[in-house]
């Protein structure tokens, strides 16, 4: 048993070391997929705590690999409203193990049956949520869901430790992105906006009455400031940060 505990501790410490080195949200996404598979779950979600009037889970999600159809249906039939899981997360900082059968019983009969059928269809009928917060006190949660047996006490402790580090690192990455975005010039933002609209460098040059070389210079500089690997990622990051629309 001691050897198993030591191996588990070393494995988790290795995972945490990985987290500390991540530079982008996509790094964290890939890591969370790996952790999800490692612990025998099917899907994960990292989310900000939905506000009191929130109607959609999707708008609070930071990163997730939930099946898109599941998340869409969840929001379309307003299952966030009256969610027993969300109620627990709002009033407690204690990790939650749940089974969809038990959750359904805590809802009204109609939404209970609908939620049970929905999650069972995607084989995501049990899992755990881990309440977390960042350095500013902003609250959130990390979940792992699937159809395996409930996580045991050791797995819950390991996943809670991982969840805390993941949420904190995502907050740090957002802060780094925000600092970089503050340095974007008006011209760089213009170029990103037009790129997001599907315009080529040649077309943007005509619109802004600048040379194609100058447009490429602005886009390359914006890409570097946003710590993106290419223009597509730079546009995606700028959209996520609300810098362009």
mmCIF file of C-alpha atoms in Angstrom:
data_model
loop_
_atom_site.group_PDB
_atom_site.id
_atom_site.type_symbol
_atom_site.label_atom_id
_atom_site.label_comp_id
_atom_site.label_asym_id
_atom_site.label_seq_id
_atom_site.Cartn_x
_atom_site.Cartn_y
_atom_site.Cartn_z
ATOM 1 C CA UNK A 1 0.000 0.000 0.000
ATOM 2 C CA UNK A 2 2.811 2.393 0.876
ATOM 3 C CA UNK A 3 4.412 1.812 -2.528
ATOM 4 C CA UNK A 4 1.080 2.445 -4.254
ATOM 5 C CA UNK A 5 0.588 5.675 -2.313
ATOM 6 C CA UNK A 6 4.103 6.786 -3.225
ATOM 7 C CA UNK A 7 3.503 6.024 -6.900
ATOM 8 C CA UNK A 8 0.214 7.943 -6.843
ATOM 9 C CA UNK A 9 1.870 10.930 -5.168
ATOM 10 C CA UNK A 10 4.656 10.971 -7.737
ATOM 11 C CA UNK A 11 2.150 10.725 -10.585
ATOM 12 C CA UNK A 12 0.119 13.659 -9.292
ATOM 13 C CA UNK A 13 3.222 15.761 -8.631
ATOM 14 C CA UNK A 14 4.293 15.096 -12.208
ATOM 15 C CA UNK A 15 0.925 16.302 -13.464
ATOM 16 C CA UNK A 16 1.125 19.460 -11.347
ATOM 17 C CA UNK A 17 4.599 20.172 -12.704
ATOM 18 C CA UNK A 18 3.100 20.023 -16.200
ATOM 19 C CA UNK A 19 0.339 22.478 -15.252
ATOM 20 C CA UNK A 20 2.789 25.069 -13.970
ATOM 21 C CA UNK A 21 4.512 25.200 -17.360
ATOM 22 C CA UNK A 22 1.435 25.769 -19.515
ATOM 23 C CA UNK A 23 1.340 28.950 -21.613
ATOM 24 C CA UNK A 24 -2.037 28.720 -23.352
ATOM 25 C CA UNK A 25 -5.589 27.657 -22.645
ATOM 26 C CA UNK A 26 -5.202 24.945 -25.271
ATOM 27 C CA UNK A 27 -2.289 23.480 -23.282
ATOM 28 C CA UNK A 28 -4.655 23.138 -20.326
ATOM 29 C CA UNK A 29 -7.386 21.672 -22.541
ATOM 30 C CA UNK A 30 -5.110 18.896 -23.785
ATOM 31 C CA UNK A 31 -3.918 18.241 -20.243
ATOM 32 C CA UNK A 32 -7.471 17.940 -18.946
ATOM 33 C CA UNK A 33 -8.322 15.448 -21.671
ATOM 34 C CA UNK A 34 -5.327 13.393 -20.543
ATOM 35 C CA UNK A 35 -6.358 13.540 -16.885
ATOM 36 C CA UNK A 36 -9.940 12.616 -17.798
ATOM 37 C CA UNK A 37 -8.726 9.489 -19.583
ATOM 38 C CA UNK A 38 -6.226 8.687 -16.831
ATOM 39 C CA UNK A 39 -9.014 8.565 -14.248
ATOM 40 C CA UNK A 40 -11.431 6.638 -16.448
ATOM 41 C CA UNK A 41 -13.938 9.452 -16.989
ATOM 42 C CA UNK A 42 -15.471 10.549 -20.291
ATOM 43 C CA UNK A 43 -15.553 14.337 -20.121
ATOM 44 C CA UNK A 44 -14.436 17.329 -18.103
ATOM 45 C CA UNK A 45 -15.489 20.915 -17.645
ATOM 46 C CA UNK A 46 -13.797 23.914 -16.072
ATOM 47 C CA UNK A 47 -16.295 26.675 -15.439
ATOM 48 C CA UNK A 48 -16.786 30.004 -13.768
ATOM 49 C CA UNK A 49 -19.539 29.952 -11.164
ATOM 50 C CA UNK A 50 -22.756 30.836 -13.032
ATOM 51 C CA UNK A 51 -24.450 33.990 -11.793
ATOM 52 C CA UNK A 52 -27.786 33.928 -10.003
ATOM 53 C CA UNK A 53 -29.658 34.786 -13.207
ATOM 54 C CA UNK A 54 -27.588 32.587 -15.554
ATOM 55 C CA UNK A 55 -29.661 30.436 -17.894
ATOM 56 C CA UNK A 56 -26.954 28.651 -19.874
ATOM 57 C CA UNK A 57 -24.101 26.464 -18.706
ATOM 58 C CA UNK A 58 -22.233 26.994 -21.968
ATOM 59 C CA UNK A 59 -21.692 30.682 -21.280
ATOM 60 C CA UNK A 60 -19.969 29.873 -17.969
ATOM 61 C CA UNK A 61 -17.720 27.150 -19.376
ATOM 62 C CA UNK A 62 -14.041 28.041 -19.744
ATOM 63 C CA UNK A 63 -12.888 24.784 -21.324
ATOM 64 C CA UNK A 64 -14.738 21.503 -21.787
ATOM 65 C CA UNK A 65 -14.903 18.428 -23.972
ATOM 66 C CA UNK A 66 -18.546 17.683 -23.225
ATOM 67 C CA UNK A 67 -20.284 16.436 -26.387
ATOM 68 C CA UNK A 68 -21.595 19.558 -28.119
ATOM 69 C CA UNK A 69 -25.058 18.019 -28.511
ATOM 70 C CA UNK A 70 -25.246 17.355 -24.777
ATOM 71 C CA UNK A 71 -24.309 20.912 -23.840
ATOM 72 C CA UNK A 72 -26.656 22.379 -26.454
ATOM 73 C CA UNK A 73 -29.612 20.291 -25.282
ATOM 74 C CA UNK A 74 -28.798 21.010 -21.633
ATOM 75 C CA UNK A 75 -29.057 24.735 -22.315
ATOM 76 C CA UNK A 76 -32.012 24.535 -24.708
ATOM 77 C CA UNK A 77 -34.191 22.835 -22.094
ATOM 78 C CA UNK A 78 -32.901 25.127 -19.319
ATOM 79 C CA UNK A 79 -31.537 22.419 -17.033
ATOM 80 C CA UNK A 80 -29.185 24.886 -15.345
ATOM 81 C CA UNK A 81 -32.187 26.450 -13.658
ATOM 82 C CA UNK A 82 -32.987 24.406 -10.578
ATOM 83 C CA UNK A 83 -29.818 22.313 -10.882
ATOM 84 C CA UNK A 84 -29.117 20.538 -7.553
ATOM 85 C CA UNK A 85 -25.429 20.329 -8.497
ATOM 86 C CA UNK A 86 -25.195 24.085 -9.054
ATOM 87 C CA UNK A 87 -27.063 24.700 -5.802
ATOM 88 C CA UNK A 88 -24.424 22.666 -3.954
ATOM 89 C CA UNK A 89 -21.554 24.519 -5.638
ATOM 90 C CA UNK A 90 -23.037 27.889 -4.710
ATOM 91 C CA UNK A 91 -23.452 27.099 -1.030
ATOM 92 C CA UNK A 92 -20.466 24.848 -0.330
ATOM 93 C CA UNK A 93 -16.741 24.532 -0.974
ATOM 94 C CA UNK A 94 -16.844 20.758 -0.440
ATOM 95 C CA UNK A 95 -16.247 18.505 -3.479
ATOM 96 C CA UNK A 96 -19.383 16.742 -4.698
ATOM 97 C CA UNK A 97 -19.755 13.156 -5.881
ATOM 98 C CA UNK A 98 -22.997 12.716 -7.784
ATOM 99 C CA UNK A 99 -25.080 10.111 -9.577
ATOM 100 C CA UNK A 100 -27.665 11.244 -12.125
ATOM 101 C CA UNK A 101 -30.309 9.035 -10.492
ATOM 102 C CA UNK A 102 -29.915 10.908 -7.205
ATOM 103 C CA UNK A 103 -29.740 14.290 -8.929
ATOM 104 C CA UNK A 104 -32.952 13.539 -10.846
ATOM 105 C CA UNK A 105 -34.774 12.832 -7.584
ATOM 106 C CA UNK A 106 -33.858 16.313 -6.322
ATOM 107 C CA UNK A 107 -35.473 17.975 -9.346
ATOM 108 C CA UNK A 108 -39.147 18.224 -10.186
ATOM 109 C CA UNK A 109 -40.400 15.043 -11.825
ATOM 110 C CA UNK A 110 -40.376 16.375 -15.410
ATOM 111 C CA UNK A 111 -36.901 17.955 -15.461
ATOM 112 C CA UNK A 112 -35.590 15.051 -13.393
ATOM 113 C CA UNK A 113 -36.590 12.500 -16.008
ATOM 114 C CA UNK A 114 -35.351 14.697 -18.855
ATOM 115 C CA UNK A 115 -31.936 15.259 -17.265
ATOM 116 C CA UNK A 116 -31.581 11.579 -16.385
ATOM 117 C CA UNK A 117 -32.373 10.497 -19.952
ATOM 118 C CA UNK A 118 -30.041 13.112 -21.443
ATOM 119 C CA UNK A 119 -26.952 12.267 -19.394
ATOM 120 C CA UNK A 120 -27.584 8.520 -19.588
ATOM 121 C CA UNK A 121 -27.745 8.753 -23.384
ATOM 122 C CA UNK A 122 -24.212 10.156 -23.414
ATOM 123 C CA UNK A 123 -23.002 7.705 -20.754
ATOM 124 C CA UNK A 124 -22.239 10.543 -18.369
ATOM 125 C CA UNK A 125 -24.370 9.513 -15.438
ATOM 126 C CA UNK A 126 -21.959 9.973 -12.541
ATOM 127 C CA UNK A 127 -18.914 11.985 -11.584
ATOM 128 C CA UNK A 128 -17.573 14.702 -9.320
ATOM 129 C CA UNK A 129 -17.426 18.486 -9.095
ATOM 130 C CA UNK A 130 -14.613 20.300 -7.307
ATOM 131 C CA UNK A 131 -15.283 23.897 -6.164
ATOM 132 C CA UNK A 132 -12.275 26.159 -6.803
ATOM 133 C CA UNK A 133 -11.329 29.832 -6.764
ATOM 134 C CA UNK A 134 -8.542 31.996 -8.152
ATOM 135 C CA UNK A 135 -6.281 34.546 -6.461
ATOM 136 C CA UNK A 136 -8.918 37.271 -6.777
ATOM 137 C CA UNK A 137 -11.542 35.132 -5.062
ATOM 138 C CA UNK A 138 -13.502 34.450 -8.252
ATOM 139 C CA UNK A 139 -15.260 31.120 -7.819
ATOM 140 C CA UNK A 140 -15.575 28.248 -10.229
ATOM 141 C CA UNK A 141 -15.628 24.475 -10.452
ATOM 142 C CA UNK A 142 -13.909 21.597 -12.217
ATOM 143 C CA UNK A 143 -15.827 18.431 -13.070
ATOM 144 C CA UNK A 144 -15.049 14.943 -14.320
ATOM 145 C CA UNK A 145 -18.012 12.884 -15.549
ATOM 146 C CA UNK A 146 -18.510 9.453 -17.095
ATOM 147 C CA UNK A 147 -20.007 6.060 -16.377
ATOM 148 C CA UNK A 148 -17.258 4.460 -14.280
ATOM 149 C CA UNK A 149 -17.739 3.614 -10.610
ATOM 150 C CA UNK A 150 -17.661 6.598 -8.217
ATOM 151 C CA UNK A 151 -14.215 8.048 -7.533
ATOM 152 C CA UNK A 152 -12.759 6.674 -4.316
ATOM 153 C CA UNK A 153 -11.444 8.893 -1.508
ATOM 154 C CA UNK A 154 -7.861 8.870 -2.803
ATOM 155 C CA UNK A 155 -8.958 9.770 -6.338
ATOM 156 C CA UNK A 156 -11.124 12.582 -4.969
ATOM 157 C CA UNK A 157 -8.143 14.039 -3.112
ATOM 158 C CA UNK A 158 -5.910 13.767 -6.177
ATOM 159 C CA UNK A 159 -8.472 15.338 -8.504
ATOM 160 C CA UNK A 160 -9.216 18.137 -6.033
ATOM 161 C CA UNK A 161 -5.502 18.963 -5.924
ATOM 162 C CA UNK A 162 -5.271 18.910 -9.709
ATOM 163 C CA UNK A 163 -8.450 20.998 -10.088
ATOM 164 C CA UNK A 164 -7.101 23.731 -7.816
ATOM 165 C CA UNK A 165 -3.904 24.035 -9.840
ATOM 166 C CA UNK A 166 -5.726 23.938 -13.186
ATOM 167 C CA UNK A 167 -8.173 26.722 -12.287
ATOM 168 C CA UNK A 168 -5.379 28.866 -10.894
ATOM 169 C CA UNK A 169 -3.224 28.365 -13.992
ATOM 170 C CA UNK A 170 -6.089 29.282 -16.298
ATOM 171 C CA UNK A 171 -6.536 32.508 -14.329
ATOM 172 C CA UNK A 172 -2.814 33.245 -14.656
ATOM 173 C CA UNK A 173 -2.943 32.611 -18.405
ATOM 174 C CA UNK A 174 -5.919 34.986 -18.754
ATOM 175 C CA UNK A 175 -3.985 37.617 -16.822
ATOM 176 C CA UNK A 176 -0.960 37.200 -19.110
ATOM 177 C CA UNK A 177 -3.213 37.428 -22.160
ATOM 178 C CA UNK A 178 -4.838 40.558 -20.775
ATOM 179 C CA UNK A 179 -1.485 42.251 -20.176
ATOM 180 C CA UNK A 180 -0.357 41.414 -23.701
ATOM 181 C CA UNK A 181 -3.628 42.637 -25.186
ATOM 182 C CA UNK A 182 -3.243 46.011 -23.470
ATOM 183 C CA UNK A 183 -0.249 46.617 -25.728
ATOM 184 C CA UNK A 184 -2.141 46.081 -28.993
ATOM 185 C CA UNK A 185 -2.338 49.214 -31.109
ATOM 186 C CA UNK A 186 -5.453 50.463 -32.863
ATOM 187 C CA UNK A 187 -4.043 49.396 -36.241
ATOM 188 C CA UNK A 188 -3.262 45.901 -34.952
ATOM 189 C CA UNK A 189 -6.816 45.587 -33.656
ATOM 190 C CA UNK A 190 -8.166 46.828 -36.996
ATOM 191 C CA UNK A 191 -6.196 44.145 -38.815
ATOM 192 C CA UNK A 192 -7.394 41.440 -36.422
ATOM 193 C CA UNK A 193 -10.990 42.595 -36.840
ATOM 194 C CA UNK A 194 -10.814 42.411 -40.615
ATOM 195 C CA UNK A 195 -9.041 39.047 -40.470
ATOM 196 C CA UNK A 196 -11.856 37.761 -38.259
ATOM 197 C CA UNK A 197 -14.273 38.978 -40.938
ATOM 198 C CA UNK A 198 -12.536 36.723 -43.451
ATOM 199 C CA UNK A 199 -10.495 39.334 -45.281
ATOM 200 C CA UNK A 200 -7.055 38.561 -46.712
ATOM 201 C CA UNK A 201 -4.013 40.766 -46.192
ATOM 202 C CA UNK A 202 -4.457 42.171 -49.695
ATOM 203 C CA UNK A 203 -8.103 43.046 -49.020
ATOM 204 C CA UNK A 204 -7.296 44.599 -45.640
ATOM 205 C CA UNK A 205 -4.569 46.685 -47.286
ATOM 206 C CA UNK A 206 -7.121 48.066 -49.743
ATOM 207 C CA UNK A 207 -9.650 48.792 -46.980
ATOM 208 C CA UNK A 208 -7.139 50.588 -44.754
ATOM 209 C CA UNK A 209 -5.250 52.128 -47.692
ATOM 210 C CA UNK A 210 -1.963 50.624 -46.532
ATOM 211 C CA UNK A 211 0.527 48.304 -48.176
ATOM 212 C CA UNK A 212 0.164 44.536 -47.885
ATOM 213 C CA UNK A 213 3.607 44.464 -46.270
ATOM 214 C CA UNK A 214 2.414 46.852 -43.542
ATOM 215 C CA UNK A 215 -0.709 44.757 -42.898
ATOM 216 C CA UNK A 216 1.380 41.608 -42.534
ATOM 217 C CA UNK A 217 3.668 43.473 -40.161
ATOM 218 C CA UNK A 218 0.724 44.519 -37.956
ATOM 219 C CA UNK A 219 -0.744 41.007 -37.966
ATOM 220 C CA UNK A 220 2.568 39.350 -37.171
ATOM 221 C CA UNK A 221 3.161 41.775 -34.318
ATOM 222 C CA UNK A 222 -0.344 41.214 -32.923
ATOM 223 C CA UNK A 223 0.149 37.455 -33.152
ATOM 224 C CA UNK A 224 3.377 37.713 -31.177
ATOM 225 C CA UNK A 225 1.853 39.994 -28.527
ATOM 226 C CA UNK A 226 -1.026 37.566 -28.030
ATOM 227 C CA UNK A 227 1.436 34.680 -27.698
ATOM 228 C CA UNK A 228 -0.310 32.874 -30.552
ATOM 229 C CA UNK A 229 1.267 30.452 -33.001
ATOM 230 C CA UNK A 230 -0.519 31.864 -36.060
ATOM 231 C CA UNK A 231 -3.056 34.462 -37.142
ATOM 232 C CA UNK A 232 -6.000 32.115 -36.733
ATOM 233 C CA UNK A 233 -5.121 31.501 -33.103
ATOM 234 C CA UNK A 234 -4.484 35.224 -32.594
ATOM 235 C CA UNK A 235 -7.966 36.050 -33.881
ATOM 236 C CA UNK A 236 -9.514 33.340 -31.693
ATOM 237 C CA UNK A 237 -7.709 34.657 -28.626
ATOM 238 C CA UNK A 238 -8.659 38.264 -29.405
ATOM 239 C CA UNK A 239 -12.301 37.217 -29.739
ATOM 240 C CA UNK A 240 -12.168 35.320 -26.448
ATOM 241 C CA UNK A 241 -10.676 38.338 -24.682
ATOM 242 C CA UNK A 242 -13.336 40.618 -26.124
ATOM 243 C CA UNK A 243 -10.788 42.725 -28.003
ATOM 244 C CA UNK A 244 -12.590 42.286 -31.320
ATOM 245 C CA UNK A 245 -16.093 41.277 -32.354
#
